[in-house]
Amino acid sequence: MDHIQTSKEQRYAFGSFVFDPTSGELREGGKATQLRPQVAKLLELLLHNPDSIVSREEIRNTLWDEKVVVEFEEGISACIRQLRVALNDGVSGVRYVQTIARRGYKFVAPVQVLSVHEHESITAPRQQAPEQEPSDAGFVLQTGNRRHIKSRIIGLVIVCLLILVAAGVYLFSRNAAAPTAGDDNYHKAMIAVLPFDNLSSNTHNTIVGASISNDLIDLLGPIAPKRMGVIAYTSVMQFGSSRQNIRQIGQELNADYILEGSVTQASDTMQISARLIRADSQSYVWGDEFDMDVHDSGNSYQEIAIKIAAQVARLLAPDATVKPRAYTHSSAAASAYEAGRIMVEKGEREKAYKSCEKAALLDPDFAVAYVCQANLLLTDKNASPQQIEQARKFVSRALYLDDGLSRAHSLQGVLELSYAWNLSGAHDEFKKALQLNPADPFAWQGYAAYLVAMGQKRQMHHALDIMQSLDPASNNAAFDSALFYYVSGDYDEAVKHARVSVSVDSADETARHLLLLSLLGEGEYAEASRQAIIDMRLSGADDNDVHSVQSDRRVSLVSYFRWYANRLASMQSDRTSAVFLADAYMHLGEDEQALTVISKAVQQHKFSILIPFMSVWPTLRPLCKESRFIAMTSQLGQPGCEL
């Protein structure tokens, strides 16, 4: 194997590319790409040994010195993959870099070694030779030819300028994708920020990579919502270390760009690399590397994320400003919070709560640590009234420390809507949250809840569409989406989302019952009967009760609703039982009993998140003829009975 001894005057040409190993620049026509140093070293090694097998051992020795702590096998694979994306060579190599099983890699395209002058002759226009020999002072022009040559030079300059302008317009339209809402061809560029891969042997760096990804999502979301959308972390987290190629990930997330990166570590220095790729063509748009001392404060994560976000914004939304949020100067508090945030996405709620609680104890002024705790309490289906009150205190503390936190305002909106039943207050909080971060799917979800409670179905559908576009691969909002569609009378959509919710957690009785109600609304009586039997059996119903529903006729479901009403009435009320019990009585034709249940819940301000929807709840609508019901809905600011 030949060792690399590249002259500063040397370039490599292959296919449509010219590569400068000194600067690491890869040029294709008018497009120049700055390769990451390790990727540039890899390409230089392969080009220096064309049509020869380069072993992984040789690559390892070239890319890393012995002091670097890195998982070499994964690191080499990542560099090969990044190189193939830069060359648009496909996930397994087609034209340039081929994998030789169990042996290494081979560069298979013809390679031409150029001197710097030959390289310039390829990229620069040739000048007209002078009619006289050049002197030491330069070219001597004959007097009679000066005007002719001058006009030719001016013409050449104009042509070059026109070419450059045309190339600039093309590259901007192809790579920048930063249109305005008034453009005929307006398209919001959607970005998916994947969890940054940990290529080191330090397992803590997995948290670092995921944290930077999370921070980038938070930073990029608010800056240019009309031109740039950012996919939520709950959707992208499943693609961390994914075997799928960039194009496949883009298709699954409906993303135009993929922002990915990696974390490596050498002694006390951590290296963060990032690169932006067009999903459809897998073409390399931008990339850079950043160093961080492992002993730096928690702000170091944010500082690197801000630098990366600023570069992405420069390309996709040039006039936008990246606004950093308040963080912590405690490295220990930052680590605890970031670990908690990752555990939230993994569903490890108890561990996540303890980590965020630890972060708040380490830094009592760390606002987002309180948001993390409140979020876990408010999204817990089994949260008690005492836990909800604790969540309220956490949100108040977070907003006192930093009123600019979108998620804190969203959580305050949930408290106002679902527990205080203050619809106007909820509206103000959700609007504030969306003003701060229009790319927060949780805020859109909360705003959709407010809209459906107000009977604004069209606007609710729009809010849900935005929420689902920002978080397309997440199942977290399936139950709420099913609930909103059911209440608005869109039963086919309600069934679809309720099925997802049940498949995620088949033990969730509320989700199973909502699926049954949605099937009934759609007129699928036989399917609703089968779902009723499943629900009863999973809930431990008596065999006689189950057998009474063994029919495909709607009337057979009366037995189910009788069993269900008796079951709810005998149990301790939870945050959905009041409206679901009243709904069951309405299916049984016992309107007065349903009204009594609702009246009691409102008068005693029982712990119920569905009360704000009672005036628009499909089966409760007949109660709008009752003065007591109208008075209650008016008291809560609900317009449902007036619709």
Tab-separated table of C-alpha atoms in Angstrom, residues 306-578:
chain	number	residue	atom	x	y	z
A	306	ILE	CA	-26.071	27.745	18.472
A	307	LYS	CA	-23.103	27.711	16.083
A	308	ILE	CA	-24.575	24.814	14.103
A	309	ALA	CA	-28.056	26.360	14.077
A	310	ALA	CA	-26.628	29.670	12.844
A	311	GLN	CA	-24.935	27.921	9.895
A	312	VAL	CA	-28.132	26.086	8.959
A	313	ALA	CA	-30.151	29.297	9.266
A	314	ARG	CA	-27.642	31.099	7.030
A	315	LEU	CA	-28.378	28.577	4.270
A	316	LEU	CA	-32.119	28.065	4.642
A	317	ALA	CA	-33.337	31.325	6.172
A	318	PRO	CA	-30.580	33.942	5.688
A	319	ASP	CA	-32.378	36.824	7.419
A	320	ALA	CA	-33.458	34.785	10.470
A	321	THR	CA	-31.877	35.137	13.903
A	322	VAL	CA	-31.070	32.250	16.214
A	323	LYS	CA	-32.136	33.174	19.728
A	324	PRO	CA	-30.510	31.117	22.510
A	325	ARG	CA	-32.522	30.344	25.623
A	326	ALA	CA	-31.389	30.611	29.210
A	327	TYR	CA	-29.494	27.559	30.412
A	328	THR	CA	-27.333	26.587	33.402
A	329	HIS	CA	-23.682	27.118	34.236
A	330	SER	CA	-23.643	23.880	36.228
A	331	SER	CA	-22.224	21.018	34.186
A	332	ALA	CA	-23.747	18.478	36.601
A	333	ALA	CA	-27.194	20.084	36.380
A	334	ALA	CA	-26.980	20.175	32.577
A	335	SER	CA	-26.042	16.477	32.421
A	336	ALA	CA	-28.873	15.495	34.773
A	337	TYR	CA	-31.423	17.494	32.781
A	338	GLU	CA	-30.263	16.200	29.401
A	339	ALA	CA	-30.337	12.620	30.693
A	340	GLY	CA	-33.862	13.199	31.965
A	341	ARG	CA	-35.014	14.642	28.671
A	342	ILE	CA	-33.735	11.601	26.780
A	343	MET	CA	-35.409	9.238	29.256
A	344	VAL	CA	-38.704	11.056	28.660
A	345	GLU	CA	-38.527	10.197	24.955
A	346	LYS	CA	-37.652	6.577	25.771
A	347	GLY	CA	-40.683	6.266	28.047
A	348	GLU	CA	-38.629	5.846	31.231
A	349	ARG	CA	-40.785	8.355	33.071
A	350	GLU	CA	-39.783	7.602	36.664
A	351	LYS	CA	-36.061	7.806	35.902
A	352	ALA	CA	-36.636	10.941	33.846
A	353	TYR	CA	-38.461	12.643	36.711
A	354	LYS	CA	-35.654	11.863	39.143
A	355	SER	CA	-33.026	13.202	36.735
A	356	CYS	CA	-34.900	16.459	36.163
A	357	GLU	CA	-35.555	16.756	39.890
A	358	LYS	CA	-31.806	16.342	40.485
A	359	ALA	CA	-31.069	19.051	37.917
A	360	ALA	CA	-33.367	21.503	39.732
A	361	LEU	CA	-31.725	20.683	43.069
A	362	LEU	CA	-28.243	21.235	41.618
A	363	ASP	CA	-29.308	24.570	40.124
A	364	PRO	CA	-32.511	26.031	41.675
A	365	ASP	CA	-32.598	28.679	38.911
A	366	PHE	CA	-32.566	26.142	36.055
A	367	ALA	CA	-35.976	26.904	34.512
A	368	VAL	CA	-36.251	24.039	32.023
A	369	ALA	CA	-35.621	21.481	34.800
A	370	TYR	CA	-38.942	22.541	36.358
A	371	VAL	CA	-40.607	22.373	32.937
A	372	CYS	CA	-39.351	18.792	32.580
A	373	GLN	CA	-40.893	17.765	35.918
A	374	ALA	CA	-44.198	19.513	35.207
A	375	ASN	CA	-44.411	17.961	31.748
A	376	LEU	CA	-43.978	14.459	33.194
A	377	LEU	CA	-46.712	15.032	35.776
A	378	LEU	CA	-49.225	16.564	33.360
A	379	THR	CA	-48.770	13.875	30.698
A	380	ASP	CA	-49.197	11.056	33.207
A	381	LYS	CA	-52.643	9.506	32.705
A	382	ASN	CA	-52.649	8.356	36.337
A	383	ALA	CA	-51.602	11.656	37.905
A	384	SER	CA	-53.427	12.508	41.137
A	385	PRO	CA	-54.894	15.940	42.024
A	386	GLN	CA	-51.923	16.446	44.351
A	387	GLN	CA	-49.472	15.773	41.534
A	388	ILE	CA	-51.317	18.207	39.261
A	389	GLU	CA	-51.029	20.869	41.953
A	390	GLN	CA	-47.301	20.153	42.167
A	391	ALA	CA	-47.061	20.537	38.380
A	392	ARG	CA	-48.743	23.926	38.694
A	393	LYS	CA	-46.044	25.048	41.138
A	394	PHE	CA	-43.296	23.821	38.812
A	395	VAL	CA	-44.762	25.747	35.861
A	396	SER	CA	-45.113	28.912	37.930
A	397	ARG	CA	-41.492	28.622	39.026
A	398	ALA	CA	-40.288	28.081	35.452
A	399	LEU	CA	-42.210	31.098	34.131
A	400	TYR	CA	-40.931	33.244	36.985
A	401	LEU	CA	-37.360	32.341	36.010
A	402	ASP	CA	-37.880	32.578	32.230
A	403	ASP	CA	-41.135	33.850	30.730
A	404	GLY	CA	-39.846	33.047	27.247
A	405	LEU	CA	-40.173	29.261	27.532
A	406	SER	CA	-42.679	28.011	24.977
A	407	ARG	CA	-43.211	24.642	26.667
A	408	ALA	CA	-43.894	26.319	30.043
A	409	HIS	CA	-46.684	28.390	28.467
A	410	SER	CA	-48.069	25.263	26.764
A	411	LEU	CA	-48.178	23.459	30.114
A	412	GLN	CA	-49.855	26.479	31.714
A	413	GLY	CA	-52.416	26.286	28.911
A	414	VAL	CA	-53.061	22.620	29.742
A	415	LEU	CA	-53.575	23.548	33.397
A	416	GLU	CA	-56.004	26.328	32.465
A	417	LEU	CA	-57.993	24.220	30.001
A	418	SER	CA	-58.078	20.769	31.557
A	419	TYR	CA	-58.031	21.510	35.271
A	420	ALA	CA	-59.090	25.128	35.858
A	421	TRP	CA	-61.615	24.945	32.957
A	422	ASN	CA	-60.599	28.484	32.052
A	423	LEU	CA	-60.917	28.461	28.272
A	424	SER	CA	-59.966	32.097	27.681
A	425	GLY	CA	-56.871	31.706	29.859
A	426	ALA	CA	-55.930	28.544	27.969
A	427	HIS	CA	-56.286	30.369	24.658
A	428	ASP	CA	-53.875	33.108	25.768
A	429	GLU	CA	-51.260	30.617	26.986
A	430	PHE	CA	-51.332	28.444	23.852
A	431	LYS	CA	-51.097	31.507	21.599
A	432	LYS	CA	-48.142	32.775	23.625
A	433	ALA	CA	-46.445	29.370	23.340
A	434	LEU	CA	-46.907	29.319	19.564
A	435	GLN	CA	-45.656	32.878	19.268
A	436	LEU	CA	-42.467	31.832	21.057
A	437	ASN	CA	-42.041	28.585	19.116
A	438	PRO	CA	-44.345	27.880	16.151
A	439	ALA	CA	-42.553	24.526	15.651
A	440	ASP	CA	-43.608	23.030	18.992
A	441	PRO	CA	-46.053	20.172	18.250
A	442	PHE	CA	-47.089	20.043	21.919
A	443	ALA	CA	-48.284	23.661	21.707
A	444	TRP	CA	-50.269	22.905	18.538
A	445	GLN	CA	-51.786	19.877	20.261
A	446	GLY	CA	-52.901	22.020	23.199
A	447	TYR	CA	-54.257	24.696	20.887
A	448	ALA	CA	-56.220	22.023	18.994
A	449	ALA	CA	-57.794	20.976	22.313
A	450	TYR	CA	-58.911	24.557	22.937
A	451	LEU	CA	-60.318	24.868	19.401
A	452	VAL	CA	-62.371	21.678	19.609
A	453	ALA	CA	-63.751	22.762	22.998
A	454	MET	CA	-64.880	25.997	21.331
A	455	GLY	CA	-66.497	24.102	18.481
A	456	GLN	CA	-64.060	25.504	15.913
A	457	LYS	CA	-63.673	22.291	13.908
A	458	ARG	CA	-61.992	23.642	10.791
A	459	GLN	CA	-59.332	25.476	12.789
A	460	MET	CA	-58.853	22.377	14.970
A	461	HIS	CA	-58.181	20.232	11.913
A	462	HIS	CA	-55.625	22.785	10.722
A	463	ALA	CA	-53.853	22.765	14.102
A	464	LEU	CA	-53.748	18.963	14.134
A	465	ASP	CA	-52.384	18.888	10.576
A	466	ILE	CA	-49.517	21.158	11.631
A	467	MET	CA	-48.897	19.119	14.786
A	468	GLN	CA	-48.739	15.884	12.786
A	469	SER	CA	-46.428	17.409	10.142
A	470	LEU	CA	-44.022	18.443	12.903
A	471	ASP	CA	-44.203	15.076	14.671
A	472	PRO	CA	-45.118	12.574	11.918
A	473	ALA	CA	-43.629	9.379	13.364
A	474	SER	CA	-44.675	9.785	16.997
A	475	ASN	CA	-47.514	7.905	18.685
A	476	ASN	CA	-47.534	10.201	21.733
A	477	ALA	CA	-50.493	12.282	20.573
A	478	ALA	CA	-52.583	9.414	19.182
A	479	PHE	CA	-55.134	9.402	22.012
A	480	ASP	CA	-55.621	13.172	22.008
A	481	SER	CA	-55.964	13.214	18.218
A	482	ALA	CA	-58.573	10.450	18.406
A	483	LEU	CA	-60.424	12.368	21.128
A	484	PHE	CA	-60.460	15.644	19.178
A	485	TYR	CA	-61.631	13.965	15.968
A	486	TYR	CA	-64.353	12.085	17.858
A	487	VAL	CA	-65.667	15.222	19.558
A	488	SER	CA	-65.660	17.099	16.217
A	489	GLY	CA	-67.613	14.266	14.561
A	490	ASP	CA	-64.819	13.132	12.242
A	491	TYR	CA	-65.275	9.477	13.194
A	492	ASP	CA	-63.152	7.775	10.544
A	493	GLU	CA	-60.101	9.784	11.626
A	494	ALA	CA	-61.006	9.130	15.254
A	495	VAL	CA	-61.044	5.375	14.611
A	496	LYS	CA	-57.674	5.495	12.868
A	497	HIS	CA	-55.944	7.338	15.714
A	498	ALA	CA	-57.728	5.377	18.427
A	499	ARG	CA	-56.452	2.142	16.906
A	500	VAL	CA	-52.908	3.523	17.082
A	501	SER	CA	-53.436	4.517	20.718
A	502	VAL	CA	-54.727	1.051	21.623
A	503	SER	CA	-51.903	-0.664	19.765
A	504	VAL	CA	-49.365	1.405	21.725
A	505	ASP	CA	-50.971	0.506	25.068
A	506	SER	CA	-53.625	-2.208	24.936
A	507	ALA	CA	-54.020	-1.967	28.714
A	508	ASP	CA	-55.340	1.598	28.480
A	509	GLU	CA	-59.066	1.246	29.221
A	510	THR	CA	-59.795	4.842	28.228
A	511	ALA	CA	-58.243	4.352	24.787
A	512	ARG	CA	-60.178	1.113	24.265
A	513	HIS	CA	-63.462	2.821	25.180
A	514	LEU	CA	-62.735	5.768	22.891
A	515	LEU	CA	-62.151	3.340	20.019
A	516	LEU	CA	-65.524	1.739	20.687
A	517	LEU	CA	-67.285	5.146	20.724
A	518	SER	CA	-65.567	6.123	17.480
A	519	LEU	CA	-66.673	2.874	15.799
A	520	LEU	CA	-70.217	3.540	16.937
A	521	GLY	CA	-70.068	7.062	15.540
A	522	GLU	CA	-68.935	5.654	12.208
A	523	GLY	CA	-71.868	3.191	12.215
A	524	GLU	CA	-69.643	0.102	12.493
A	525	TYR	CA	-71.936	-1.704	14.960
A	526	ALA	CA	-70.520	-5.196	14.445
A	527	GLU	CA	-66.940	-3.945	14.926
A	528	ALA	CA	-68.062	-1.905	17.944
A	529	SER	CA	-69.614	-5.023	19.474
A	530	ARG	CA	-66.378	-6.949	19.016
A	531	GLN	CA	-64.423	-4.095	20.591
A	532	ALA	CA	-66.887	-4.062	23.514
A	533	ILE	CA	-66.227	-7.764	24.142
A	534	ILE	CA	-62.466	-7.201	24.027
A	535	ASP	CA	-62.766	-4.288	26.439
A	536	MET	CA	-64.942	-6.235	28.864
A	537	ARG	CA	-62.664	-9.267	28.888
A	538	LEU	CA	-59.530	-7.187	29.419
A	539	SER	CA	-61.313	-5.363	32.245
A	540	GLY	CA	-62.236	-8.628	33.978
A	541	ALA	CA	-65.962	-8.586	33.276
A	542	ASP	CA	-68.157	-11.524	34.303
A	543	ASP	CA	-68.731	-14.101	31.549
A	544	ASN	CA	-72.498	-13.544	31.686
A	545	ASP	CA	-72.004	-9.837	31.016
A	546	VAL	CA	-69.670	-10.601	28.108
A	547	HIS	CA	-72.101	-13.118	26.569
A	548	SER	CA	-74.896	-10.539	26.649
A	549	VAL	CA	-73.002	-8.537	24.012
A	550	GLN	CA	-72.565	-11.495	21.622
A	551	SER	CA	-74.467	-9.881	18.774
A	552	ASP	CA	-73.798	-7.749	15.716
A	553	ARG	CA	-76.866	-5.598	16.381
A	554	ARG	CA	-76.623	-2.133	17.885
A	555	VAL	CA	-79.160	-2.969	20.572
A	556	SER	CA	-76.784	-5.543	22.015
A	557	LEU	CA	-74.466	-2.714	23.023
A	558	VAL	CA	-77.033	-1.591	25.610
A	559	SER	CA	-75.741	-4.415	27.797
A	560	TYR	CA	-72.194	-3.117	27.369
A	561	PHE	CA	-73.103	0.442	28.353
A	562	ARG	CA	-75.072	-0.836	31.362
A	563	TRP	CA	-72.022	-2.828	32.473
A	564	TYR	CA	-69.725	0.135	31.750
A	565	ALA	CA	-71.894	2.643	33.673
A	566	ASN	CA	-72.084	0.345	36.693
A	567	ARG	CA	-68.329	-0.166	36.571
A	568	LEU	CA	-67.516	3.568	36.445
A	569	ALA	CA	-70.071	4.449	39.141
A	570	SER	CA	-68.528	1.918	41.532
A	571	MET	CA	-64.941	3.086	40.957
A	572	GLN	CA	-63.108	6.089	42.320
A	573	SER	CA	-63.506	8.884	39.791
A	574	ASP	CA	-60.529	9.752	37.632
A	575	ARG	CA	-59.870	12.574	35.201
A	576	THR	CA	-62.120	11.186	32.421
A	577	SER	CA	-64.826	9.279	34.292
A	578	ALA	CA	-67.417	12.083	34.731
